[in-house]
């Protein structure tokens, strides 16, 4: 099982609605989708860390509230994870400079499948980076 984690803030309901719909459309079904609203302004990194602590899955799939995934996305990540600890896939990007999304590893990983044990060994996201979690 994997846990899809989405942090959001007030005012982004339209983005979140589309994000949730893209997760619900997945052909791979062995997942939970945890969404947490950061009403107190603790920051994206802290919110994702709280989501990871609550996750039941062995894998964590980090998904921004303004990101969408294609119906086969989760299944493809799981199918090709092998013995990896982190799996990135190049995203499709519109209306934004996208050079940073390509590379090894990418500068801006839009989505990533992360082994939960590794997440906790590394201490999750650095919470002093109040705005950026990547």
PDB file of C-alpha atoms in Angstrom:
ATOM      1  CA  UNK A   1       0.000   0.000   0.000  1.00  0.00           C
ATOM      2  CA  UNK A   2       1.070   3.554  -0.554  1.00  0.00           C
ATOM      3  CA  UNK A   3      -0.018   6.852   0.933  1.00  0.00           C
ATOM      4  CA  UNK A   4      -0.570   9.868  -1.306  1.00  0.00           C
ATOM      5  CA  UNK A   5       0.180  13.009   0.712  1.00  0.00           C
ATOM      6  CA  UNK A   6      -1.183  16.438  -0.229  1.00  0.00           C
ATOM      7  CA  UNK A   7      -0.643  19.584   1.824  1.00  0.00           C
ATOM      8  CA  UNK A   8      -2.793  22.623   1.096  1.00  0.00           C
ATOM      9  CA  UNK A   9      -3.574  26.099   2.406  1.00  0.00           C
ATOM     10  CA  UNK A  10      -6.764  28.183   2.514  1.00  0.00           C
ATOM     11  CA  UNK A  11      -7.692  29.740  -0.812  1.00  0.00           C
ATOM     12  CA  UNK A  12      -6.514  26.833  -2.957  1.00  0.00           C
ATOM     13  CA  UNK A  13      -9.741  24.854  -2.960  1.00  0.00           C
ATOM     14  CA  UNK A  14     -10.048  24.850  -6.768  1.00  0.00           C
ATOM     15  CA  UNK A  15      -6.532  23.432  -7.164  1.00  0.00           C
ATOM     16  CA  UNK A  16      -7.168  20.848  -4.460  1.00  0.00           C
ATOM     17  CA  UNK A  17     -10.448  19.712  -6.016  1.00  0.00           C
ATOM     18  CA  UNK A  18      -8.691  18.953  -9.328  1.00  0.00           C
ATOM     19  CA  UNK A  19      -5.787  17.267  -7.536  1.00  0.00           C
ATOM     20  CA  UNK A  20      -8.134  15.003  -5.552  1.00  0.00           C
ATOM     21  CA  UNK A  21     -10.058  14.096  -8.716  1.00  0.00           C
ATOM     22  CA  UNK A  22      -6.819  13.046 -10.421  1.00  0.00           C
ATOM     23  CA  UNK A  23      -5.925  10.814  -7.466  1.00  0.00           C
ATOM     24  CA  UNK A  24      -9.404   9.266  -7.391  1.00  0.00           C
ATOM     25  CA  UNK A  25      -9.049   8.403 -11.112  1.00  0.00           C
ATOM     26  CA  UNK A  26      -6.056   6.111 -10.517  1.00  0.00           C
ATOM     27  CA  UNK A  27      -6.153   2.607 -11.999  1.00  0.00           C
ATOM     28  CA  UNK A  28      -3.910   1.366  -9.139  1.00  0.00           C
ATOM     29  CA  UNK A  29      -6.208   1.157  -6.111  1.00  0.00           C
ATOM     30  CA  UNK A  30      -4.036   0.096  -3.133  1.00  0.00           C
ATOM     31  CA  UNK A  31      -3.568   3.580  -1.700  1.00  0.00           C
ATOM     32  CA  UNK A  32      -4.912   6.120   0.729  1.00  0.00           C
ATOM     33  CA  UNK A  33      -5.000   9.854   0.012  1.00  0.00           C
ATOM     34  CA  UNK A  34      -4.270  12.044   3.009  1.00  0.00           C
ATOM     35  CA  UNK A  35      -4.935  15.775   2.669  1.00  0.00           C
ATOM     36  CA  UNK A  36      -4.048  18.293   5.366  1.00  0.00           C
ATOM     37  CA  UNK A  37      -5.031  21.960   5.429  1.00  0.00           C
ATOM     38  CA  UNK A  38      -2.327  24.188   6.931  1.00  0.00           C
ATOM     39  CA  UNK A  39      -4.642  26.717   8.573  1.00  0.00           C
ATOM     40  CA  UNK A  40      -2.018  27.923  11.058  1.00  0.00           C
ATOM     41  CA  UNK A  41       0.623  28.774   8.455  1.00  0.00           C
ATOM     42  CA  UNK A  42       3.149  26.240   9.762  1.00  0.00           C
ATOM     43  CA  UNK A  43       4.519  25.769   6.271  1.00  0.00           C
ATOM     44  CA  UNK A  44       4.403  23.151   3.558  1.00  0.00           C
ATOM     45  CA  UNK A  45       7.363  21.167   4.923  1.00  0.00           C
ATOM     46  CA  UNK A  46       5.831  20.856   8.402  1.00  0.00           C
ATOM     47  CA  UNK A  47       2.453  19.911   6.938  1.00  0.00           C
ATOM     48  CA  UNK A  48       3.975  17.170   4.776  1.00  0.00           C
ATOM     49  CA  UNK A  49       5.886  15.859   7.805  1.00  0.00           C
ATOM     50  CA  UNK A  50       2.625  15.595   9.766  1.00  0.00           C
ATOM     51  CA  UNK A  51       1.012  13.785   6.834  1.00  0.00           C
ATOM     52  CA  UNK A  52       3.939  11.332   6.654  1.00  0.00           C
ATOM     53  CA  UNK A  53       3.574  10.606  10.370  1.00  0.00           C
ATOM     54  CA  UNK A  54      -0.103   9.750   9.845  1.00  0.00           C
ATOM     55  CA  UNK A  55       0.469   7.624   6.716  1.00  0.00           C
ATOM     56  CA  UNK A  56      -0.357   3.916   6.824  1.00  0.00           C
ATOM     57  CA  UNK A  57       1.389   3.003   3.560  1.00  0.00           C
ATOM     58  CA  UNK A  58       4.910   1.627   3.128  1.00  0.00           C
ATOM     59  CA  UNK A  59       5.473   4.180   0.360  1.00  0.00           C
ATOM     60  CA  UNK A  60       4.811   7.928   0.426  1.00  0.00           C
ATOM     61  CA  UNK A  61       3.776   9.737  -2.742  1.00  0.00           C
ATOM     62  CA  UNK A  62       4.252  13.481  -2.316  1.00  0.00           C
ATOM     63  CA  UNK A  63       1.748  15.436  -4.406  1.00  0.00           C
ATOM     64  CA  UNK A  64       1.283  19.207  -4.359  1.00  0.00           C
ATOM     65  CA  UNK A  65      -2.256  20.544  -4.217  1.00  0.00           C
ATOM     66  CA  UNK A  66      -1.693  22.223  -7.594  1.00  0.00           C
ATOM     67  CA  UNK A  67      -0.411  19.058  -9.293  1.00  0.00           C
ATOM     68  CA  UNK A  68      -2.392  16.491 -11.253  1.00  0.00           C
ATOM     69  CA  UNK A  69      -1.453  12.897 -11.989  1.00  0.00           C
ATOM     70  CA  UNK A  70      -2.483  10.789 -14.958  1.00  0.00           C
ATOM     71  CA  UNK A  71      -4.632   7.683 -14.252  1.00  0.00           C
ATOM     72  CA  UNK A  72      -1.698   5.234 -14.486  1.00  0.00           C
ATOM     73  CA  UNK A  73       0.756   7.313 -12.468  1.00  0.00           C
ATOM     74  CA  UNK A  74       0.681   5.455  -9.143  1.00  0.00           C
ATOM     75  CA  UNK A  75       0.681   2.051 -10.821  1.00  0.00           C
ATOM     76  CA  UNK A  76       3.681   2.927 -12.972  1.00  0.00           C
ATOM     77  CA  UNK A  77       5.660   4.206  -9.984  1.00  0.00           C
ATOM     78  CA  UNK A  78       4.945   1.017  -8.028  1.00  0.00           C
ATOM     79  CA  UNK A  79       5.615  -1.269 -11.003  1.00  0.00           C
ATOM     80  CA  UNK A  80       9.080   0.164 -11.588  1.00  0.00           C
ATOM     81  CA  UNK A  81      10.222   0.848  -8.015  1.00  0.00           C
ATOM     82  CA  UNK A  82      12.153  -2.438  -7.652  1.00  0.00           C
ATOM     83  CA  UNK A  83      14.604  -2.040  -4.764  1.00  0.00           C
ATOM     84  CA  UNK A  84      14.682   1.758  -5.026  1.00  0.00           C
ATOM     85  CA  UNK A  85      14.158   4.053  -2.067  1.00  0.00           C
ATOM     86  CA  UNK A  86      12.966   7.025  -4.148  1.00  0.00           C
ATOM     87  CA  UNK A  87      11.315   6.989  -7.573  1.00  0.00           C
ATOM     88  CA  UNK A  88      10.953  10.141  -9.685  1.00  0.00           C
ATOM     89  CA  UNK A  89       9.203  10.415 -13.011  1.00  0.00           C
ATOM     90  CA  UNK A  90       9.581  13.368 -15.372  1.00  0.00           C
ATOM     91  CA  UNK A  91       6.400  15.461 -15.284  1.00  0.00           C
ATOM     92  CA  UNK A  92       4.440  17.040 -18.088  1.00  0.00           C
ATOM     93  CA  UNK A  93       4.699  20.810 -17.583  1.00  0.00           C
ATOM     94  CA  UNK A  94       2.636  23.602 -19.112  1.00  0.00           C
ATOM     95  CA  UNK A  95       2.883  27.368 -18.639  1.00  0.00           C
ATOM     96  CA  UNK A  96       6.068  27.278 -16.604  1.00  0.00           C
ATOM     97  CA  UNK A  97       9.789  27.038 -17.276  1.00  0.00           C
ATOM     98  CA  UNK A  98      10.436  23.316 -17.139  1.00  0.00           C
ATOM     99  CA  UNK A  99      14.179  22.823 -17.508  1.00  0.00           C
ATOM    100  CA  UNK A 100      14.524  22.254 -13.746  1.00  0.00           C
ATOM    101  CA  UNK A 101      12.209  19.250 -13.855  1.00  0.00           C
ATOM    102  CA  UNK A 102      14.690  17.223 -15.924  1.00  0.00           C
ATOM    103  CA  UNK A 103      17.996  15.883 -14.679  1.00  0.00           C
ATOM    104  CA  UNK A 104      19.358  13.240 -12.392  1.00  0.00           C
ATOM    105  CA  UNK A 105      17.940  13.866  -9.859  1.00  0.00           C
ATOM    106  CA  UNK A 106      15.616  16.659 -10.999  1.00  0.00           C
ATOM    107  CA  UNK A 107      16.044  20.067  -9.401  1.00  0.00           C
ATOM    108  CA  UNK A 108      12.297  20.338  -8.954  1.00  0.00           C
ATOM    109  CA  UNK A 109      10.755  16.902  -8.422  1.00  0.00           C
ATOM    110  CA  UNK A 110       7.056  17.434  -9.053  1.00  0.00           C
ATOM    111  CA  UNK A 111       6.125  14.045  -7.620  1.00  0.00           C
ATOM    112  CA  UNK A 112       8.128  11.342  -5.918  1.00  0.00           C
ATOM    113  CA  UNK A 113       7.492   7.911  -4.462  1.00  0.00           C
ATOM    114  CA  UNK A 114       9.559   7.593  -1.279  1.00  0.00           C
ATOM    115  CA  UNK A 115      10.053   4.537   0.934  1.00  0.00           C
ATOM    116  CA  UNK A 116       8.513   5.601   4.272  1.00  0.00           C
ATOM    117  CA  UNK A 117      11.321   4.095   6.358  1.00  0.00           C
ATOM    118  CA  UNK A 118      13.857   6.229   4.477  1.00  0.00           C
ATOM    119  CA  UNK A 119      11.683   9.324   4.954  1.00  0.00           C
ATOM    120  CA  UNK A 120      11.745   8.805   8.714  1.00  0.00           C
ATOM    121  CA  UNK A 121      15.474   7.914   8.790  1.00  0.00           C
ATOM    122  CA  UNK A 122      16.211  11.225   7.066  1.00  0.00           C
ATOM    123  CA  UNK A 123      13.891  13.165   9.364  1.00  0.00           C
ATOM    124  CA  UNK A 124      11.390  14.202   6.677  1.00  0.00           C
ATOM    125  CA  UNK A 125      11.458  17.667   5.153  1.00  0.00           C
ATOM    126  CA  UNK A 126      13.572  20.393   6.740  1.00  0.00           C
ATOM    127  CA  UNK A 127      10.965  22.459   8.579  1.00  0.00           C
ATOM    128  CA  UNK A 128      13.088  25.594   8.822  1.00  0.00           C
ATOM    129  CA  UNK A 129      12.445  25.965   5.087  1.00  0.00           C
ATOM    130  CA  UNK A 130       9.035  27.425   5.810  1.00  0.00           C
ATOM    131  CA  UNK A 131       7.868  27.722   2.212  1.00  0.00           C
ATOM    132  CA  UNK A 132       9.864  25.214   0.171  1.00  0.00           C
ATOM    133  CA  UNK A 133       9.798  21.514   0.809  1.00  0.00           C
ATOM    134  CA  UNK A 134      11.399  20.137  -2.363  1.00  0.00           C
TER     135      UNK A 134
END
